């Protein structure tokens, strides 16, 4: 099936090709593509120079795959990985008889040389400070090592261990890997894998939530085709947030559908500890309801991060662009709505810190047209089809744009189109 060819995915595909895998891709549409991998094309890292782009997961995956065989390879990357602090990765690699040596003196990032002995121990305790992306990469690597090993996940934070198992478990199952879950331990046995020719890839719950939330801002219904992992923790959080916003969520055989069918906040948001990726969406939905009818949920009790002006300047800046402010955990209007659109466009372009804030800002533009986003590329890197879907939506009529009717005009005359969001 076609998948969004994000920059991170393409970096991984290119890195595998540089390591000797017979991998290729072709486009289907403007943002979707199909990745083809020939069977029997093993990875070989010795003497190779791998360019890993900007994605930390790609770096971790290729590094952990490389430690399965003795040899030396060079790792290079883009600006993010050059400036990253890779000390946590550097400290975990010796557990597998490998070391990461930075090429630039006093640097903590790439470029670096990876030296491996290929000596995989039978038992490894995963360090508590290993981030989720690295844990997921580490739990996937033994599928290529083909040696017996047991990982102890007891030292990891419970949320990280649970999320990592939820991510890699379906991959283990789909490939027929001999992996046994023993509570806090994961035991791998060597054996042949049976990788499906067309893997059944589920929808990403967090990315899907932002697309499904369009129905809350525009009304009507929306359906995403693809398998929805209804029992994954991230999926349940997304469903609770969308239901809290007044959407009815229905999980179908190979799709998920939402419909704007009830007032927002009619049911409580039971998950007070939303995933960080859903935090900006929560704030955009809360702002929507306040601007519509003045009803403001108690953000202090529900938000996944502090929202008071002394605790989170980013959330405050986000609300300010919408003409709102947060005080005592509740929203209030910060300015008169007269000339609100002019004030919105008068602001300098907003720079989102990541794709999640960028998508939330795009949704917020339904509330206050004329918002300007300085770095729309953040969103494209994570979800390439987003702007195409967003810009193809009909632009609802704005009373502020209605021209004064003169005798020459008729009811069929249309007001000039207003750009909902301006991507500088």
Phi, psi and omega in degrees: 000154178287143180229154175298123181273079178290163180297324180296316179296318180294324176298319179293317179299315181295321180295320177297321177295321178293333179271007172106357180285142176275086185233141179212170178212155173220150186278147171230097188089197184272335185228353180257153180207168178240129179258125181248130178234122179284139177291150177075027178242083185290156177279144176220119188257339187300127178077005184267152170248116183253126173263121191252006177070226187244353193267128181292322179298318179301316178301310182297317182297312182293324179295315181289328175294323184291332185287353180286346180227148178291144178152181181227138176217164180251140180241128177230163182198182180279192187299321182297314181285334175294321182267001183284156173265104183263023183297325181294323176289321180297328182278337181270334183298325178300339176298340181246021178070033182227163177215149178247119181248119181286137183284318181276126180304138179063014177273150176250000183241200178277160004284158181208161175253131178253118179249128184229141177268346184074010183267091182274122180287160181283342183215132181223132173266118182287125182299149184293333185268006179287122183291165186302316182300319180290323179296315178299315179298319181294322181285345176270331187301322181300341176297335178264334181292320181060043175228154178287136178202149178237126175261133175257118183260010189296329183278345180289148171304142185304321182295321180292315180298316180296315180295320181294317179295323178294327181285313188269340182304311179299329178290315176304315183294316182295329182270358181068030181288144178273082183236129181245126177271114181248053182078254180272004181237149178234116185253128180251138174241142180294151180170168181281144179261154178235080183287125181294145180294326179231087183301144177274097185268124180282162173292144174283120186299316184291312179298319180296325182299321180292323177289317180296329181293346176304328180294332178288330183269335184248346186082174178083209184225163182208140180230132173250128178277139181137164182280128179259118180281086190296336186262359177287143181304319181295325179293319180295320178297317179297318179297318180296319181293318180292321177295322177298330180276004176096015180257140171269123184257128177235125177266117182260183183301313181221044181191167172227135185232147176228154178214134177284102190230356181208164181296144176298153176065016178289338177236148184290150173272103189282335182268097182282349182244069180295153174300145181305328180296334182269353182301309179300325178295320177303315182293321179296320179291322177295319178296321179302312183293322181294319181290334181282314184222010178079000179279126182234121175291159179282094187298328183300328183272338188250330188296144178284358175208161182299145181235000177291156187297337180272352186250328186215095182294330181294313178297320179296318179295321178300312180293324182299323179296338179264006182076027182237163173219158180243124178222135181055033176080004179234156180273152173211158178287133183263347180211168175290144181279356176293123181071027184297323182293322177297320179293323180296314181286341179285337178296148171294158180303136182274138178255113180280143181287337180201182183293327183295315177294324179296317179291322177296322178295322178296319177294322180296337180293344172292335181275327184214085182303154179101358176295149182236131181247124186281331187229068178296343180298334177303318181290317182298326180298325184267318183225086185306324183282356191302308186291328176296317178294315184297314184285345178275352180288147176294142181270110183298149180297140181246120181306328181293340181267353183295124179283157175288131184283129176249166181303333182282341185270155178238173181292344180276349178293138182255143177290158180297145181290143177247132176287125184292318180219143183252116178266104182288000000 
